[in-house]
Tab-separated table of C-alpha atoms in Angstrom:
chain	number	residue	atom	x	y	z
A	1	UNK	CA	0.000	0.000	0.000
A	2	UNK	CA	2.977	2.199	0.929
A	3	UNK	CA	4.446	1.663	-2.756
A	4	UNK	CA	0.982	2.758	-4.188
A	5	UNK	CA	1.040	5.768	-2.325
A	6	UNK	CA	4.298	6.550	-2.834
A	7	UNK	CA	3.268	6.362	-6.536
A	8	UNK	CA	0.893	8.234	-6.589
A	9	UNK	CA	2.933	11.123	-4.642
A	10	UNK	CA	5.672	10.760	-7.437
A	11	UNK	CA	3.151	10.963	-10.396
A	12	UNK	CA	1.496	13.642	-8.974
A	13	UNK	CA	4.764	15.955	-8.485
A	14	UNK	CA	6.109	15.388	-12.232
A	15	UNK	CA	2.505	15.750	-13.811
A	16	UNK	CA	2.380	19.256	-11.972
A	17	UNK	CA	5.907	19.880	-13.850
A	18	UNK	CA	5.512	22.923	-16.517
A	19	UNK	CA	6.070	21.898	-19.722
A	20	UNK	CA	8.070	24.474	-21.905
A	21	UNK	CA	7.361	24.031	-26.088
A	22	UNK	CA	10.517	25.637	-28.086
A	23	UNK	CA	9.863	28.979	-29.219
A	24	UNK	CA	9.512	27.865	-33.592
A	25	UNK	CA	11.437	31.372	-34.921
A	26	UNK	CA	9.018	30.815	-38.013
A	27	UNK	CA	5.807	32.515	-37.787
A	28	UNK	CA	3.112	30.276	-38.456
A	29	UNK	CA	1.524	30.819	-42.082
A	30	UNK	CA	-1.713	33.107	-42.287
A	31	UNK	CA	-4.468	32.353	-44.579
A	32	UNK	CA	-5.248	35.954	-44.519
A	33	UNK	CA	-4.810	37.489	-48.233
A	34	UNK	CA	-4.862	41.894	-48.663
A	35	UNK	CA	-6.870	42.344	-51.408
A	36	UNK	CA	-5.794	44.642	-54.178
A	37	UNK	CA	-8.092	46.683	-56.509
A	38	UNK	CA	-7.721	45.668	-60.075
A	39	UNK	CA	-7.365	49.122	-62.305
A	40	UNK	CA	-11.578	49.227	-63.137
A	41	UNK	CA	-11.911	48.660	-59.190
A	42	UNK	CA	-9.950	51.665	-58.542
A	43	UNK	CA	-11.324	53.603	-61.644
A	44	UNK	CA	-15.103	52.870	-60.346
A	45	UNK	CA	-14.193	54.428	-57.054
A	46	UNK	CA	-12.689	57.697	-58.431
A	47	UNK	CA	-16.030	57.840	-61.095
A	48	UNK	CA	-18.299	57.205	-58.092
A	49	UNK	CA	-16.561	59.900	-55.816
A	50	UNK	CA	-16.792	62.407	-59.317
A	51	UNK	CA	-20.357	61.751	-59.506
A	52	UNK	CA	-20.815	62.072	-55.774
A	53	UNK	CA	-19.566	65.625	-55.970
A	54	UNK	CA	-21.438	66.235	-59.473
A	55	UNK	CA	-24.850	65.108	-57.780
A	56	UNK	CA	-23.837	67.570	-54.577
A	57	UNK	CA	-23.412	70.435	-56.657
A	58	UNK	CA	-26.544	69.634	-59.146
A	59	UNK	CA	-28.804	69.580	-55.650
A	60	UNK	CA	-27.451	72.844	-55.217
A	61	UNK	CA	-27.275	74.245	-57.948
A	62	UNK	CA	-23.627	75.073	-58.220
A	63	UNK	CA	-21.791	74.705	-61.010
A	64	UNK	CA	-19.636	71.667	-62.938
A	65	UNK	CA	-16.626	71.364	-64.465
A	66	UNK	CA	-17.903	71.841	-68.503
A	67	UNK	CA	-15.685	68.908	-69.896
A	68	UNK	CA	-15.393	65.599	-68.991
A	69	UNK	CA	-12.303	64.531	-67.129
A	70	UNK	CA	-9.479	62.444	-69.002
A	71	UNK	CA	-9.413	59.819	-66.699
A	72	UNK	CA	-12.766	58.318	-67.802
A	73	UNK	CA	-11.560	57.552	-70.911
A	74	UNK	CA	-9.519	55.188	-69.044
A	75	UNK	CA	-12.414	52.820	-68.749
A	76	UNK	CA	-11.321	51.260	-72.187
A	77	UNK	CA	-8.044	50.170	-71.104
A	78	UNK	CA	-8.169	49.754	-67.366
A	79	UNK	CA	-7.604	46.126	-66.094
A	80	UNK	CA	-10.790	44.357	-65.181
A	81	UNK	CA	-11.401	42.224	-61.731
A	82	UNK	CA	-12.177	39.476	-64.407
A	83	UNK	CA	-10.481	39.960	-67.611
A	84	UNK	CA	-12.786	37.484	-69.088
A	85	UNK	CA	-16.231	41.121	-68.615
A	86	UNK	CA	-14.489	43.075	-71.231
A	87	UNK	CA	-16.558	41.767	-74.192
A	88	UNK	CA	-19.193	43.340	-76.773
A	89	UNK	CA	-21.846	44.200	-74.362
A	90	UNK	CA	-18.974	45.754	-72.251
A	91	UNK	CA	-17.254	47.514	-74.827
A	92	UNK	CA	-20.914	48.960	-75.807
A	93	UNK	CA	-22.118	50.123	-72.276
A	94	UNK	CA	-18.932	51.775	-71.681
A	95	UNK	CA	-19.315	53.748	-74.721
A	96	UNK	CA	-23.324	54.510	-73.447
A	97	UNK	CA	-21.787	55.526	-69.796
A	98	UNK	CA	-19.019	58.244	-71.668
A	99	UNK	CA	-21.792	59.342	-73.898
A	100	UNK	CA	-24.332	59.654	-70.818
A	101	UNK	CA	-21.123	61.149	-68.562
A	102	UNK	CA	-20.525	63.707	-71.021
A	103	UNK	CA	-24.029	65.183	-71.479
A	104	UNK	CA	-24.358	65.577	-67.858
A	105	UNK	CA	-20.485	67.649	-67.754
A	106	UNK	CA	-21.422	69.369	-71.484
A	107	UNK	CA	-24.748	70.598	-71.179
A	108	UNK	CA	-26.247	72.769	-68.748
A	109	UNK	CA	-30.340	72.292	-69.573
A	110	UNK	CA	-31.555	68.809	-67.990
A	111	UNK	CA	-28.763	68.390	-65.754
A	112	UNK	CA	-30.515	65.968	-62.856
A	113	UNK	CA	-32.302	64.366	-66.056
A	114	UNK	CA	-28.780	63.728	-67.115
A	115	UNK	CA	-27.278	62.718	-64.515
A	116	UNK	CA	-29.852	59.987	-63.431
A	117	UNK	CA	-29.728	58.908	-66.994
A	118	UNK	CA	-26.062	57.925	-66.419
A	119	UNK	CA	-26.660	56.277	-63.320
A	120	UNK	CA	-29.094	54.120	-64.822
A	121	UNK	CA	-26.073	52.971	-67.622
A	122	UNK	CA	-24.356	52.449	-64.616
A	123	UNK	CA	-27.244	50.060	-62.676
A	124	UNK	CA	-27.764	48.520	-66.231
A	125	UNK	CA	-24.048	47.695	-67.181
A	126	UNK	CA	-23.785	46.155	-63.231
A	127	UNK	CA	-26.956	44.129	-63.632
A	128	UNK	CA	-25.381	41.836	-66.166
A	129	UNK	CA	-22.003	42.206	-65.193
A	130	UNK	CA	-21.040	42.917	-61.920
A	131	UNK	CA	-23.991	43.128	-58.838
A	132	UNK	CA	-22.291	44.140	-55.860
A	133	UNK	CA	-22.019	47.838	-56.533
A	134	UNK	CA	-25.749	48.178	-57.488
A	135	UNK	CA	-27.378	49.189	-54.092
A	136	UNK	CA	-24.222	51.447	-53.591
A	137	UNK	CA	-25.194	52.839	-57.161
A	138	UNK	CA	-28.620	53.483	-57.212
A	139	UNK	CA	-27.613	56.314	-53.849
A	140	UNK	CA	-26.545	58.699	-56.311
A	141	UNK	CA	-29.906	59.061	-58.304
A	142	UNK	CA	-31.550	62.462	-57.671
A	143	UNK	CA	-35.005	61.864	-56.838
């Protein structure tokens, strides 16, 4: 009974022992990815800020720059998310966007008709192609 006890006194002692792991000096891998903005990504953030500022100034009835801006000509060449979106429908409801885009920088009558004319090449390009942006879109209509 003694040797039991004994034992048990000795198994209890080195079970109480801390246990030290070596220190790995490799971090551990991260599944965590940044993502990066393709060129269009980027693009469509600078177009929606413009257009932001254009609907701000239309509500009150301040004035517009009275060309359109170089960079949204970039739209032709800028890299897409998916390469595999720049096709004919693309390539068409870009040029409907400049076109739409330019009336509401060029002419000075019909301005919120315009504009909201734009947005909707915008909501219709996005409905075939690309739906996340939609609900984010449709905020800069002018009721």
């Amino acid at each position: 009974m003694k040797i039991v006890g004994v034992f048990i006194c000795v198994l209890l002692c080195f079970s109480c022992k801390e246990q030290h792991k070596p220190v790995n000096s490799m971090p551990e891998k991260s599944s965590f990815q940044l993502y990066s903005m393709s060129e269009m990504a980027l693009l469509m953030e600078q177009l929606y800020v413009d257009n932001m500022r254009i609907k701000d100034a239309i509500l009150s009835d301040a004035n517009i720059a009275d060309s359109l801006p170089s960079h949204y000509l970039n739209l032709s060449t800028a890299v897409l998310t998916d390469p595999t979106d720049r096709d004919l429908f693309f390539d068409k409801q870009m040029t409907e966007f400049i076109k739409a885009q330019r009336l509401v920088y060029e002419v000075e009558t019909n301005r919120k008709e315009n504009f909201n004319a734009m947005v909707q090449s915008c909501i219709s390009c996005h409905q075939v192609k690309c739906g996340g942006p939609i609900e984010r879109i449709k905020k800069l209509l002018i009721p």
